[in-house]
CSV table of C-alpha atoms in Angstrom, one decimal:
chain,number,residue,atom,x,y,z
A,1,UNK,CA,166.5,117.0,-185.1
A,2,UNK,CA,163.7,119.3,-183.9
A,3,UNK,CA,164.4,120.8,-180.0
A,4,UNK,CA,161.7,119.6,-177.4
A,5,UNK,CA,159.2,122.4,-176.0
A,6,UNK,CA,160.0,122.6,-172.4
A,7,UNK,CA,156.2,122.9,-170.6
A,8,UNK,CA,156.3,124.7,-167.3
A,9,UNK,CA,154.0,123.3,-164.6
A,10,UNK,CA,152.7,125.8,-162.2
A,11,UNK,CA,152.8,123.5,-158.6
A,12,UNK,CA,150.1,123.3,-156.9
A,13,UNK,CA,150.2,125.4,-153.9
A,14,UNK,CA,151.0,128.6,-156.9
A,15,UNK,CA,147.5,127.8,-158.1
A,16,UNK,CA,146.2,127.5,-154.2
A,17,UNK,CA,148.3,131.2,-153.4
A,18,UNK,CA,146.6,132.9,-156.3
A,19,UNK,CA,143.3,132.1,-155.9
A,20,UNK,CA,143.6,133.3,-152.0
A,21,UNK,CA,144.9,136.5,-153.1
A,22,UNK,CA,142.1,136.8,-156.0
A,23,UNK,CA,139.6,135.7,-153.5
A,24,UNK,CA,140.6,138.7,-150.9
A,25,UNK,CA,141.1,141.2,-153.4
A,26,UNK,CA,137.2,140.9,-155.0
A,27,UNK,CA,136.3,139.9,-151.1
A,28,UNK,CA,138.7,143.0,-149.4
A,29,UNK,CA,136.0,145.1,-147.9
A,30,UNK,CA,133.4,142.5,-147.1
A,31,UNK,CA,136.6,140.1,-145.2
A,32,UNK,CA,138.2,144.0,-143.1
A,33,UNK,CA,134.2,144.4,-142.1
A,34,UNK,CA,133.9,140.8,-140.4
A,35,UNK,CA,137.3,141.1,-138.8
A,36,UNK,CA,135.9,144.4,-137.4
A,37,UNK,CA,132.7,143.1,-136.5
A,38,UNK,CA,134.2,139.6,-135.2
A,39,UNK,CA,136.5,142.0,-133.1
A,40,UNK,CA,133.3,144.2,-132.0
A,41,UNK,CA,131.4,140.8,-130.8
A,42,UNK,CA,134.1,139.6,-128.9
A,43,UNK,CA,134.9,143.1,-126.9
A,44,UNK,CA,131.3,143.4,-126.0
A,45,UNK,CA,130.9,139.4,-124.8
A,46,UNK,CA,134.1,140.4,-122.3
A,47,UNK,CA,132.4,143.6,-121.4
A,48,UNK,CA,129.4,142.0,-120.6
A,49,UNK,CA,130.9,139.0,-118.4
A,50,UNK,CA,132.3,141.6,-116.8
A,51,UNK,CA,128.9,143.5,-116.0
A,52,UNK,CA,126.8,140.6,-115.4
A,53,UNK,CA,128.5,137.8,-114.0
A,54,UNK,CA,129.0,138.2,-110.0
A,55,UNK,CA,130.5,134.7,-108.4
A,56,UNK,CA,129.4,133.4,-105.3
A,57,UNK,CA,126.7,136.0,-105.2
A,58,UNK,CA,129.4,139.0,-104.8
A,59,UNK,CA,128.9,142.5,-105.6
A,60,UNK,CA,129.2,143.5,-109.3
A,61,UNK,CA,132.3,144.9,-110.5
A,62,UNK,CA,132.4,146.6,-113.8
A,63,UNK,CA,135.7,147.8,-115.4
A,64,UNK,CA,137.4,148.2,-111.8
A,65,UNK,CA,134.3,150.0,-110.1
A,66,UNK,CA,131.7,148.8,-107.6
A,67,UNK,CA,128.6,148.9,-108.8
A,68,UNK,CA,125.4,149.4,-106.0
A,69,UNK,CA,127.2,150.5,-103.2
A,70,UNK,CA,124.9,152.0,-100.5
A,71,UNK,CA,126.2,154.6,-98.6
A,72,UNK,CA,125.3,153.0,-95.3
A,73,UNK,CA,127.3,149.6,-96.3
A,74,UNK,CA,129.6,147.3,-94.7
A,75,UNK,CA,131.7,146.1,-97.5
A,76,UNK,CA,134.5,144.2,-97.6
A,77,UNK,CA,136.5,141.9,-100.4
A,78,UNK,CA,136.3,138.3,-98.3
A,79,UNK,CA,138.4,136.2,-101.2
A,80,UNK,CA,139.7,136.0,-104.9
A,81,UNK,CA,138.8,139.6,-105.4
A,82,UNK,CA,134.7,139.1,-104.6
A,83,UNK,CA,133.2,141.9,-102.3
A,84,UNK,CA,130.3,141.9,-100.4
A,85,UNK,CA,128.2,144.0,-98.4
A,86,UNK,CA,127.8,142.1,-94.8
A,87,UNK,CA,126.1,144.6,-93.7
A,88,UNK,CA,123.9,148.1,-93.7
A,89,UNK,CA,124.6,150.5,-90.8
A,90,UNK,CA,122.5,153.6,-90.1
A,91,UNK,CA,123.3,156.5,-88.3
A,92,UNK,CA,122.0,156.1,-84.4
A,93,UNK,CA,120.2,158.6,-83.1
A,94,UNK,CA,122.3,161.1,-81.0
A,95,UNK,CA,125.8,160.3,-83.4
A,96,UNK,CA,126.5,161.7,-86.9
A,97,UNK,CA,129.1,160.3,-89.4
A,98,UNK,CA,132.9,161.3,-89.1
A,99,UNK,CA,136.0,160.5,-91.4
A,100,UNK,CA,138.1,158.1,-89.9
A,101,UNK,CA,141.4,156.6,-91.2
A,102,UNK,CA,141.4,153.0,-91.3
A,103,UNK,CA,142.6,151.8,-94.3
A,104,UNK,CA,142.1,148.0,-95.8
A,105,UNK,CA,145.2,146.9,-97.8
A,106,UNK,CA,144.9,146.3,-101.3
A,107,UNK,CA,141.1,146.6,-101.1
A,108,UNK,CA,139.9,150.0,-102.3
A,109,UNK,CA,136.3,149.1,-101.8
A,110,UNK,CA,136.3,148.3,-98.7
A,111,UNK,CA,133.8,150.6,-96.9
A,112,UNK,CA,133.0,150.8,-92.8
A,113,UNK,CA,131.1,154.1,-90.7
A,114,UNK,CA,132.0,155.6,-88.0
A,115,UNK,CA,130.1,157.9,-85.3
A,116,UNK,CA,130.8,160.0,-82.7
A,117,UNK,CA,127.9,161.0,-80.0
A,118,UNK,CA,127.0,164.5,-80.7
A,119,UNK,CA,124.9,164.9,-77.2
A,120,UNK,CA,128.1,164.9,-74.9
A,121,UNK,CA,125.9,162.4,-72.7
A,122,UNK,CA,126.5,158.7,-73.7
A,123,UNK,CA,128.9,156.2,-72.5
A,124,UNK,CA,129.9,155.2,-76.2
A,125,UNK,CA,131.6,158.2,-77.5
A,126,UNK,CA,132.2,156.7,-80.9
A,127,UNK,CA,131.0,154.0,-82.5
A,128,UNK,CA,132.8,151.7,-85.4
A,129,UNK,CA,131.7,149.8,-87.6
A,130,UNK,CA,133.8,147.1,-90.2
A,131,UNK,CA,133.7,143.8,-91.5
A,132,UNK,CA,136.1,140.9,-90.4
A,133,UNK,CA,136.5,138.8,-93.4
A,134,UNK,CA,137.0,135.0,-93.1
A,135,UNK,CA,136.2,135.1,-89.1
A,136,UNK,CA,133.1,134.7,-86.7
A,137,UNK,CA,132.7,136.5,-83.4
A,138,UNK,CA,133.3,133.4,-81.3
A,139,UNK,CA,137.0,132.8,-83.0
A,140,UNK,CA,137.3,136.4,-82.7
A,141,UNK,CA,136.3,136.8,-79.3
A,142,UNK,CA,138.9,133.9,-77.8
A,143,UNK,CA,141.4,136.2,-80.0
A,144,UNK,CA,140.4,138.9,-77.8
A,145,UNK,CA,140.3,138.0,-74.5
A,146,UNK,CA,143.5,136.5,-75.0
A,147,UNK,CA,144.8,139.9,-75.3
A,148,UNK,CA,147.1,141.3,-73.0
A,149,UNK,CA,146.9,145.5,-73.8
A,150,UNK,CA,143.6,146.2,-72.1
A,151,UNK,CA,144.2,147.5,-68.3
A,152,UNK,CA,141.2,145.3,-67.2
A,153,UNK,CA,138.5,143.0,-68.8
A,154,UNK,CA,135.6,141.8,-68.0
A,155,UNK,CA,133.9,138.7,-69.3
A,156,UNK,CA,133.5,137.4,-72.5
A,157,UNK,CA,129.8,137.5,-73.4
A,158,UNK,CA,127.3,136.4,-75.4
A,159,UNK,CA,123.8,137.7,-75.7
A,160,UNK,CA,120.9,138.6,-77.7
A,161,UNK,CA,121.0,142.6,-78.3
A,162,UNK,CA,118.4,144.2,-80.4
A,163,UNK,CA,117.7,141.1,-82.3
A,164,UNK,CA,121.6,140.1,-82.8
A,165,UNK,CA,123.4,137.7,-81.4
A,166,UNK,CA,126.6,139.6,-80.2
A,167,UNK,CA,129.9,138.5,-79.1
A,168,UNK,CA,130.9,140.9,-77.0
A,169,UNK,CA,133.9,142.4,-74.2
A,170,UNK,CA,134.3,145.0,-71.6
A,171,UNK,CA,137.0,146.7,-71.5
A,172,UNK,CA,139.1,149.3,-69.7
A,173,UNK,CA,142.6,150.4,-71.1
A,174,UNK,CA,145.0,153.6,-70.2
A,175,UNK,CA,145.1,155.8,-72.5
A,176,UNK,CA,149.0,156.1,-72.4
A,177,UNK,CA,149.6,152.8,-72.4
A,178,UNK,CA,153.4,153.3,-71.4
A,179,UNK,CA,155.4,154.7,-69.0
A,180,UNK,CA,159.1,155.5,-68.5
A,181,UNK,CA,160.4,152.7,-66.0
A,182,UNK,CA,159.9,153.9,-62.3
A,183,UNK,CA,156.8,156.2,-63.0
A,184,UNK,CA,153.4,155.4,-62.7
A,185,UNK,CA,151.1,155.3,-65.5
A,186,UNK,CA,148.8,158.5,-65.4
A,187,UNK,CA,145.2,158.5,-64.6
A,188,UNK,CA,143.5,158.7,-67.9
A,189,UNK,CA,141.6,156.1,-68.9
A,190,UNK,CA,139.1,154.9,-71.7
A,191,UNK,CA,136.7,152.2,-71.7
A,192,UNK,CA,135.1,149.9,-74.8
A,193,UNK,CA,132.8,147.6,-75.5
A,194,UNK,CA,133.8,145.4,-78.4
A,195,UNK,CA,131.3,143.1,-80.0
A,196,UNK,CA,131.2,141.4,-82.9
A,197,UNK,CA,127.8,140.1,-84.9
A,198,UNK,CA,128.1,136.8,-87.1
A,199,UNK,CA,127.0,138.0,-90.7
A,200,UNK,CA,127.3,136.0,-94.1
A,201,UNK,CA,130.2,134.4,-95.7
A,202,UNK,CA,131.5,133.0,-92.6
A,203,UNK,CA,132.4,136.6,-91.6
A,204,UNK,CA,131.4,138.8,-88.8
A,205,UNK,CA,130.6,142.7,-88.0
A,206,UNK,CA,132.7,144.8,-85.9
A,207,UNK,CA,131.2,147.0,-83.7
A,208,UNK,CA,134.2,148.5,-81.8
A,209,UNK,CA,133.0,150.9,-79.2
A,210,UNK,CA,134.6,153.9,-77.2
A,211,UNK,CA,134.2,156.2,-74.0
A,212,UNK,CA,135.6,159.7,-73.8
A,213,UNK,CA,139.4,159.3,-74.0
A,214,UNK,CA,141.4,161.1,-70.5
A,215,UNK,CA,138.9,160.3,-67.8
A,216,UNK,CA,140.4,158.7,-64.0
A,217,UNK,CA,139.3,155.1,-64.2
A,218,UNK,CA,137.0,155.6,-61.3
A,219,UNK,CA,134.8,157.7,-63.9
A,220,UNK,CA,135.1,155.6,-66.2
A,221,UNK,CA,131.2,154.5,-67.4
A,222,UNK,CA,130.2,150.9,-66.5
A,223,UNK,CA,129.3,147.9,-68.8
A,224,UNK,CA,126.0,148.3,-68.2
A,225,UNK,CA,125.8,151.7,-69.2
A,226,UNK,CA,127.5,150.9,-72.4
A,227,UNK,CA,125.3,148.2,-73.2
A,228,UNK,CA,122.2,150.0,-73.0
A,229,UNK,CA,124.2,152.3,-75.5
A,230,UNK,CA,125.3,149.5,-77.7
A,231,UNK,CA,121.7,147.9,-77.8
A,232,UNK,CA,120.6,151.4,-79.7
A,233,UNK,CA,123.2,151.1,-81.6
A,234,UNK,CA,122.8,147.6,-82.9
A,235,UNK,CA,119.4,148.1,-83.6
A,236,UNK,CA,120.6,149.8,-86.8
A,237,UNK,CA,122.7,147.3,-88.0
A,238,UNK,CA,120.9,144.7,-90.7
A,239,UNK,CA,122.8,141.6,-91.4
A,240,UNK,CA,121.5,139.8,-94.7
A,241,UNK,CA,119.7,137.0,-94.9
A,242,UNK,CA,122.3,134.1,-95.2
């Protein structure tokens, strides 16, 4: 009796497996060169995301730097990483731009000015500048006059200055500020005007201004002499429109 011819079946899934790998070996080349290009596409879509889109009207940031900074700025990041510029300060006339170290943690874009009088005749002496994220002048000011390190204040104030409506204290503080117990505090004083400008993203501007430093209170200069200061001052300050 004649054997039965076994007949081997190849599944299925076999026939599906080799016709993949015949397909990518005559297709090799042409299927690396869409990856590539698929890989390109996508690269340059995150890139431009990146460069184009600004939330909320921020400033553009493109691969961690801050594009169209102005040198005469007032930038600050107000939330989820989205900076702005609240403001443009020039240089008043009579001060000239110093360094001074204020630093803004984990924002390294912030950007503020400062000024020092270069005439040795004005009652502010310096003049800075910053934003205050997330607050208006009002809120700021009841911080203020709540504060109990100034020597003597005098009224909390608001007025139109140069176009602005400012928030704005008097101040008069030691320039010690402490003294071993039994001795009297020495007779150096400095005085300030601190004011504060509403500006957009329900922020506000800074303006903190300074005296000489080491003068006897009696010397010290008087609001109103620091306010006819401050209203030369202000009128270089540009708040966007809202």
């Amino acid at each position: 009796m004649a054997k039965k011819k076994h007949v081997y079946h190849v599944s299925a899934s076999k026939r599906r497996e080799t016709k993949r790998r015949a397909f990518y070996a005559a297709h090799k080349k042409t299927i690396i060169t869409g990856c590539i290009a698929a890989a390109i596409a996508l690269v340059l879509i995150i890139i431009a995301c990146d460069f184009f889109v600004t939330p909320g009207g921020s400033m553009r940031l493109f691969m961690g730097n801050l594009l169209g900074a102005e040198e005469n700025a007032i930038i600050r990041e107000v939330k989820d990483g989205r900076y702005y510029t609240l403001a443009n300060m020039d240089v008043p006339e009579g001060y000239e731009p110093k360094d001074y170290d204020v630093p803004f943690a984990n924002e390294k874009h912030a950007q503020y000015r400062y000024f020092e009088d270069t005439t040795g005749e004005k009652a502010i002496a310096s003049v800075y500048v910053s934003g205050v994220k997330g607050q208006t002048g009002e809120s700021m000011m009841a911080q203020l006059a709540s504060a109990s390190y100034f020597t003597s204040t005098g009224e909390a104030t608001k007025a139109d200055i140069a176009g602005h409506t400012v928030n704005y204290l008097y101040t008069q503080s030691n320039t010690t500020m402490a003294a071993a117990e039994g001795e009297e505090l020495p007779d150096e004083y400095f005085a300030s005007i601190i004011a504060y400008v509403d500006t957009i993203q329900d922020s506000c501007i800074l303006l903190s201004c300074n005296s000489v430093e080491g003068i006897p209170q009696a010397e010290l200069p008087t609001e109103e002499a620091m306010l006819a200061d401050l209203e030369a001052i202000l009128g270089c300050l540009t708040i966007p429109e809202k």
